[in-house]
Coordinates of C-alpha atoms in Angstrom, one line a residue:
X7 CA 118.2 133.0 103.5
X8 CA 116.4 133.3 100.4
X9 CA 117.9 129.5 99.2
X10 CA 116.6 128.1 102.8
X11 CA 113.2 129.2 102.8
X12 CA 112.8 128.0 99.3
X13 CA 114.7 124.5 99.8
X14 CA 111.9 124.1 102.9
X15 CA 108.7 125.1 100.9
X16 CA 109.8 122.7 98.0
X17 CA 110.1 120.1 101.2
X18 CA 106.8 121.2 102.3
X19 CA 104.9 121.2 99.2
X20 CA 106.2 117.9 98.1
X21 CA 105.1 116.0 101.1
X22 CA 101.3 117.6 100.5
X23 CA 101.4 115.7 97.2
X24 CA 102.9 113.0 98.8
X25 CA 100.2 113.0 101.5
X26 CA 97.5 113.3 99.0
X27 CA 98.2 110.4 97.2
X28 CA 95.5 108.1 98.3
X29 CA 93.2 110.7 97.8
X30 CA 91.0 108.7 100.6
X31 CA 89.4 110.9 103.6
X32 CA 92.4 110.0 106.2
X33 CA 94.8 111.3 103.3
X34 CA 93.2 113.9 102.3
X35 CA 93.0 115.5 106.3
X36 CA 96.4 115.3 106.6
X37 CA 97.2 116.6 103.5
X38 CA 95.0 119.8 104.3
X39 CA 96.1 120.2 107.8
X40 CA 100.0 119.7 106.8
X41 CA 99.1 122.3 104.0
X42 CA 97.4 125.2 106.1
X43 CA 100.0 125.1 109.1
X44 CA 102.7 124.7 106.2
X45 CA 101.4 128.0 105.4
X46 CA 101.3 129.5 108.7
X47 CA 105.2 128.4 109.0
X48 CA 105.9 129.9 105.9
X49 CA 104.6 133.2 106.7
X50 CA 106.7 132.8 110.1
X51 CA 109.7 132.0 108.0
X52 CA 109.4 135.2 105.8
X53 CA 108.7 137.9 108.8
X54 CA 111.5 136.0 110.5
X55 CA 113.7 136.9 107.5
X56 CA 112.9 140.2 106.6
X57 CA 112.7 141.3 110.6
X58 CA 117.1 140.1 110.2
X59 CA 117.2 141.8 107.0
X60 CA 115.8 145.3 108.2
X61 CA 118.2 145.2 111.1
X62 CA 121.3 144.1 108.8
X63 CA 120.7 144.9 105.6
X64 CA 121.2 141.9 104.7
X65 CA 120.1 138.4 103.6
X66 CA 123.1 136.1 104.4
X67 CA 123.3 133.7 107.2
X68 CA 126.8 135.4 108.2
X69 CA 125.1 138.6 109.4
X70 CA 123.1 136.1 111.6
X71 CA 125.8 137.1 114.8
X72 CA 124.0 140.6 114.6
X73 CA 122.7 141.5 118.0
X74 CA 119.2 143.6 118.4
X75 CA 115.9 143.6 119.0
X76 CA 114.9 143.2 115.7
X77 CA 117.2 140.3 115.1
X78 CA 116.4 138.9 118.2
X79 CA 112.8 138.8 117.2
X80 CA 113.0 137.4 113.3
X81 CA 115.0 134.1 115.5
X82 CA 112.5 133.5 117.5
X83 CA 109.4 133.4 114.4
X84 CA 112.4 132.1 111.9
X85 CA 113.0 128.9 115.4
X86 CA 108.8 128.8 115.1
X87 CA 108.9 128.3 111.7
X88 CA 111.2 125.4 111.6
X89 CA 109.8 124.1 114.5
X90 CA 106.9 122.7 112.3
X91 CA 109.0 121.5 109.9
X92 CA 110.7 119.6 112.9
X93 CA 107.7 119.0 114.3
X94 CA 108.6 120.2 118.0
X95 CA 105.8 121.6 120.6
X96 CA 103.7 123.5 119.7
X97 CA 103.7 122.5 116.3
X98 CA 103.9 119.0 116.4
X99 CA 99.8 118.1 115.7
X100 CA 100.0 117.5 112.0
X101 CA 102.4 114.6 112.4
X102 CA 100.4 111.4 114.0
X103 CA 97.3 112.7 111.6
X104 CA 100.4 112.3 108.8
X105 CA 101.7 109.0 109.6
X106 CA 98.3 107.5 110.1
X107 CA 96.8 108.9 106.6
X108 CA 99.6 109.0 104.4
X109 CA 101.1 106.4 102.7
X110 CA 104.1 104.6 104.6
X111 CA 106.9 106.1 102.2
X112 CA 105.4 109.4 102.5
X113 CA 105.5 109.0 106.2
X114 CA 108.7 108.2 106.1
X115 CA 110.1 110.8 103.8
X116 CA 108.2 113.4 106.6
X117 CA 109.8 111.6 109.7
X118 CA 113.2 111.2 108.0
X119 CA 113.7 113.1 105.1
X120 CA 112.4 116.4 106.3
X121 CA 114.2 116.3 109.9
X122 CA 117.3 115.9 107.7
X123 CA 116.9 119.1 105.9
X124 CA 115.9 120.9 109.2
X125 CA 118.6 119.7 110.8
X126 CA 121.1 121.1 108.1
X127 CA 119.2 124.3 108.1
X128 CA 119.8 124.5 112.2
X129 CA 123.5 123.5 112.0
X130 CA 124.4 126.1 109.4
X131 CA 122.4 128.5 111.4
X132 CA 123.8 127.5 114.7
X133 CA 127.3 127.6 113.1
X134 CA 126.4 131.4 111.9
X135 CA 126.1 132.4 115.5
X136 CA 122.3 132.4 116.3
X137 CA 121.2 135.9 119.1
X138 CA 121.4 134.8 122.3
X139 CA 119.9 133.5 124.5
X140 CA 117.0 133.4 122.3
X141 CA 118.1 131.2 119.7
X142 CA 119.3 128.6 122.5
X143 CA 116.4 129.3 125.1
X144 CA 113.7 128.7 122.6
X145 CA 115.2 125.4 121.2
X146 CA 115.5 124.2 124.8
X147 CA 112.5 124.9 125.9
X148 CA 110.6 123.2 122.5
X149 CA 113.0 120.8 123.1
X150 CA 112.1 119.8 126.4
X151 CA 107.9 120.3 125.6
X152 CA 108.4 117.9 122.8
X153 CA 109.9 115.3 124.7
X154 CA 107.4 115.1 127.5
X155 CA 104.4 115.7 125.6
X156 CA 105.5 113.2 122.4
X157 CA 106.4 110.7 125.0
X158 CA 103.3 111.2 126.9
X159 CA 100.6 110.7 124.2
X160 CA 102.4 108.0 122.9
X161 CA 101.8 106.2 125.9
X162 CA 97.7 106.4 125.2
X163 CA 98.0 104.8 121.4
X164 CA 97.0 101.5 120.3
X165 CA 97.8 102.4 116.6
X166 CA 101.4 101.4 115.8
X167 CA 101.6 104.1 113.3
X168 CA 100.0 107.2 115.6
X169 CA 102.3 106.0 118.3
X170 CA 105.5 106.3 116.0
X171 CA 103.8 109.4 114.8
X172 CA 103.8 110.8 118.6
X173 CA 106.8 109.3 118.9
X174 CA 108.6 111.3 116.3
X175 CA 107.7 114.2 117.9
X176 CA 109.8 113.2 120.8
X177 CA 112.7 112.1 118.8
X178 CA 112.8 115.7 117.2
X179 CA 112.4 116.8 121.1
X180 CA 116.0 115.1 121.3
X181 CA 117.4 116.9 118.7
X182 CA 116.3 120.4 119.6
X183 CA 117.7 119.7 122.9
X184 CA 120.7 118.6 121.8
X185 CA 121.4 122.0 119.6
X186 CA 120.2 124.4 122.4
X187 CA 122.7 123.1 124.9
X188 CA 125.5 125.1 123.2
X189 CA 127.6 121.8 123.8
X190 CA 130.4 121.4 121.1
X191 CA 129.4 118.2 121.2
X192 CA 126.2 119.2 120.2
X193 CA 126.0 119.1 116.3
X194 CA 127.8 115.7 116.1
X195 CA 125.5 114.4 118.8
X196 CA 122.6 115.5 117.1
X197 CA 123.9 114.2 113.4
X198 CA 124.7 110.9 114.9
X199 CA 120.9 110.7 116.5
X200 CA 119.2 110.9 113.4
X201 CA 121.4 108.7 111.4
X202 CA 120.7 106.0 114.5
X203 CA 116.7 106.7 114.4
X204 CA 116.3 106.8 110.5
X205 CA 116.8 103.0 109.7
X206 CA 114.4 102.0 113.0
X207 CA 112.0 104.3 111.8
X208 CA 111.8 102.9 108.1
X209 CA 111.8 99.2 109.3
X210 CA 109.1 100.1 111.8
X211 CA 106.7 102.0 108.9
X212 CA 107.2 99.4 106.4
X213 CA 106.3 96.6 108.8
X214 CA 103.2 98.4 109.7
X215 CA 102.3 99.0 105.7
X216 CA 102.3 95.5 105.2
X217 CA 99.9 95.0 108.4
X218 CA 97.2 97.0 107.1
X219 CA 95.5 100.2 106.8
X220 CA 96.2 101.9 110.8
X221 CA 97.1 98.2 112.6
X222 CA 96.5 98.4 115.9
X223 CA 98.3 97.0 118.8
X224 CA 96.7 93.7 118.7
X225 CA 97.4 93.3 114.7
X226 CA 101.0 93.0 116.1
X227 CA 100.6 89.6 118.1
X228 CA 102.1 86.8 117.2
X229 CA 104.3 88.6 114.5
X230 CA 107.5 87.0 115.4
X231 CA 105.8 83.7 114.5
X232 CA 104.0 84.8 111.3
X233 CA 107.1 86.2 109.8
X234 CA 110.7 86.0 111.7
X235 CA 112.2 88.9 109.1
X236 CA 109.4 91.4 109.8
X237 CA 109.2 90.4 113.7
X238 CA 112.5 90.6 114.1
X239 CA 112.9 93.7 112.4
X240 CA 110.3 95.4 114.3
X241 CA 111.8 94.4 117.1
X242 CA 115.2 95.7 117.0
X243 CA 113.9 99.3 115.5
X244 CA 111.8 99.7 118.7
X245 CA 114.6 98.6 121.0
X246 CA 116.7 100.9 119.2
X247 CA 113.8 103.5 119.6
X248 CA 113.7 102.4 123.4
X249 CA 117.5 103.7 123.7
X250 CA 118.3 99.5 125.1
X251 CA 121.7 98.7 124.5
X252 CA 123.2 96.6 121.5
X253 CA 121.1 99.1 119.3
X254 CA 121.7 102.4 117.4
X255 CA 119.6 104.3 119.6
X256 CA 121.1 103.7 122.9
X257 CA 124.4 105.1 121.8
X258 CA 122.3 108.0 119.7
X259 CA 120.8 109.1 123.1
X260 CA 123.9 108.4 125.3
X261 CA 125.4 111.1 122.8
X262 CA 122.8 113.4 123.7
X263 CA 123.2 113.0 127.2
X264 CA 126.3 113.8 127.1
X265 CA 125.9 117.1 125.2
X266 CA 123.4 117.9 128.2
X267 CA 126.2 116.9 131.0
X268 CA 129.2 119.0 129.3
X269 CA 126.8 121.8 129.0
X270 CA 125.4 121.5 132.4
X271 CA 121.7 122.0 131.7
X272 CA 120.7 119.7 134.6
X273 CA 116.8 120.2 134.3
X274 CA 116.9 119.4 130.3
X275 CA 118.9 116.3 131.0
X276 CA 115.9 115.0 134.0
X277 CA 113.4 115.7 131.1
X278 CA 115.2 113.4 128.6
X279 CA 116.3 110.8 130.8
X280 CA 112.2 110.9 132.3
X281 CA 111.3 110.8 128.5
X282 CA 113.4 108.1 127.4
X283 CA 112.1 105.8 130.5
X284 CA 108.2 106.4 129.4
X285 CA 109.4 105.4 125.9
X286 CA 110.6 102.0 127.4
X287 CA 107.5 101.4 128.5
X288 CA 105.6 101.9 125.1
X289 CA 108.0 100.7 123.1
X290 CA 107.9 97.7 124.9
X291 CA 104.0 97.7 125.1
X292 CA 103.9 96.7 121.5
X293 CA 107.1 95.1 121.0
X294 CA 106.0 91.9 123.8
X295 CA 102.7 91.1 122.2
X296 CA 104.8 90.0 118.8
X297 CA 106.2 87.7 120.3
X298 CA 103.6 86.2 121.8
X299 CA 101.7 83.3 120.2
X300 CA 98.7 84.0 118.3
X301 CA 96.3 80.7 117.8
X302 CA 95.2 80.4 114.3
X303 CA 97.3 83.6 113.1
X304 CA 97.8 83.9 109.1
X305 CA 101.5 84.3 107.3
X306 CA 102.8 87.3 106.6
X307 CA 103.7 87.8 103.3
X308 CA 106.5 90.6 102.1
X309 CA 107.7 91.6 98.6
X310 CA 111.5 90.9 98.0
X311 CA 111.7 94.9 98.3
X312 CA 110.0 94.8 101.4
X313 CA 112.3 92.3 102.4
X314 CA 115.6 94.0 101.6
X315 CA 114.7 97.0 103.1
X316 CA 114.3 95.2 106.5
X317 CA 117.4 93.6 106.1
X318 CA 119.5 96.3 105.5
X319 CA 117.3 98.5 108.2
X320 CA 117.9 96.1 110.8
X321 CA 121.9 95.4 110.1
X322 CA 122.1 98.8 109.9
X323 CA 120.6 99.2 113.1
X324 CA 122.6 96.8 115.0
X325 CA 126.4 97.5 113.0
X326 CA 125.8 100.7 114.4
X327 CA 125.3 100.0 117.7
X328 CA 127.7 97.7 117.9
X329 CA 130.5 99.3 116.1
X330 CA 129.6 103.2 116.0
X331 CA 133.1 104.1 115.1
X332 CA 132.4 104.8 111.5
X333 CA 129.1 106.8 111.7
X334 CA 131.1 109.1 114.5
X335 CA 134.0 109.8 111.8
X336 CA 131.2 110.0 109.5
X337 CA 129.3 112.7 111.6
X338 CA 132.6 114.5 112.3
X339 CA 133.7 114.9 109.0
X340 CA 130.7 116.5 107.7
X341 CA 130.7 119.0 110.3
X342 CA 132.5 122.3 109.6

């Protein structure tokens, strides 16, 4: 326990220096905000921990199978707290304002990096045999709130980077989902989502770095034209975001799916598949008007780095949603 909560505040406090960086006004308000509700978590995280230890008498994740009210209660502030490290409802409002005024490999590290570690931290719990139904309840029903509401907002934005921002928030939604069904398909599923939303992710944030400080909607037309790689790229990551076939997302989300069917939690499975069809339509919002001509539109120039990151983002992307074979193995073998 003791390990965890420090590995996450390390995380935590990393990403404020990260955010920081810029040291500009929009930087500087996420940083803060990130900061104080870090705080907040971190304070759930420890009552969560010491409520388990006062009931066990100890700090080890094995004596998590412990059943009382005490238990029972440090899971659901320790699920709280690494809800906003996962960014799940109700503690998903730091994350557009971080996207949009951090820097993009900040932003990345926070919508990548971070939901790795939480997702390690969930598995090794879930694996330790969390209280029920608490521990599954809770996740479900964060789960389902993040979906709808990330998907919902995201439908509003005209800034690419607040929409991936409210986006991400759904795509943790997924996840929690995912774990709470109790499925045993459940951990692979939810290993195999990430590793299909991380590359679509980074292509998508490093083609809106090179667009500008917060690019809007519009800032995206003609993109295809201006510069194939980065049109192209964008394009695949937010089909693959979508859940369209062809692309790492599709299968990432039929593996969820099928979590929710072998589980039979009917109503979670309507809110995903509702979720995933108002992300079609926002995903596709922005992905059309790069394609469309723009009169008079400049190049758009990227660094080699720039460049190979795309590259390997987008063949990444599509190798695994063409031939998932090797990131299922992968996913299985690094499962208890």
């Amino acid at each position: 326990a003791a390990s965890v909560f420090l590995g996450m505040e390390l995380v935590t406090l990393s990403l404020v220096a990260l955010f920081v960086l810029p040291m500009d006004r929009p930087a500087l308000e996420a940083g803060y905000k990130f900061l104080i509700l870090g705080a907040a978590a971190a304070a759930m995280l420890l009552f969560g921990f010491a409520l388990a230890h006062a009931a066990t008498g100890s700090l080890e994740l094995s004596a998590w199978s412990a059943r009382g009210v005490l238990v029972s209660l440090g899971a659901a502030l320790l699920l709280a707290g690494l809800a906003f490290k996962f960014a799940l409802v109700p503690f998903h409002m730091w994350t557009p304002d971080a996207f949009s005024g951090a820097p993009a490999a900040a932003a990345a590290l926070a919508g990548v990096a971070s939901k790795i570690g939480v997702l390690l931290v969930l598995l090794r719990l879930d694996a330790a045999g969390p209280p029920e139904p608490v521990w599954s309840l809770g996740l479900m029903l964060t789960g389902a709130g993040s979906i709808l509401l990330g998907n919902l907002l995201s439908l509003r934005q005209e800034s690419l980077v607040r929409m991936l921002g409210y986006s991400s928030i759904a795509h943790s939604g997924y996840l929690a989902v995912a774990l709470g069904s109790g499925a045993a398909l459940a951990p692979e599923a939810a290993l195999f989502y990430l590793a299909a939303y991380a590359p679509a992710l980074l292509a998508a944030l490093c083609v809106a770095a090179r667009l500008g400080p917060d690019p809007q909607r519009d800032d995206l037309r003609g993109l295809v034209w201006r510069n194939p790689l980065a049109g192209l790229s964008l394009a695949l990551a937010l089909l693959s975001m979508a859940g369209l076939p062809l692309a790492a997302g599709f299968l990432g989300k039929f593996y969820v799916f099928s979590a929710l069917i072998a589980a039979g939690h009917w109503p979670a499975l309507a809110v995903a598949i509702a979720g995933s069809a108002l992300g079609l339509y926002y995903y596709l919002r922005f992905l059309t008007i790069s394609f469309r001509q723009a009169p008079e539109a400049e190049p758009l120039a990227l660094s080699p780095g720039d460049a190979l990151l795309l590259a390997l983002c987008a063949l990444l992307t599509a190798w695994i949603g063409v031939y998932p074979q090797p990131l299922v193995a992968l996913a299985r073998a690094a499962l208890p």
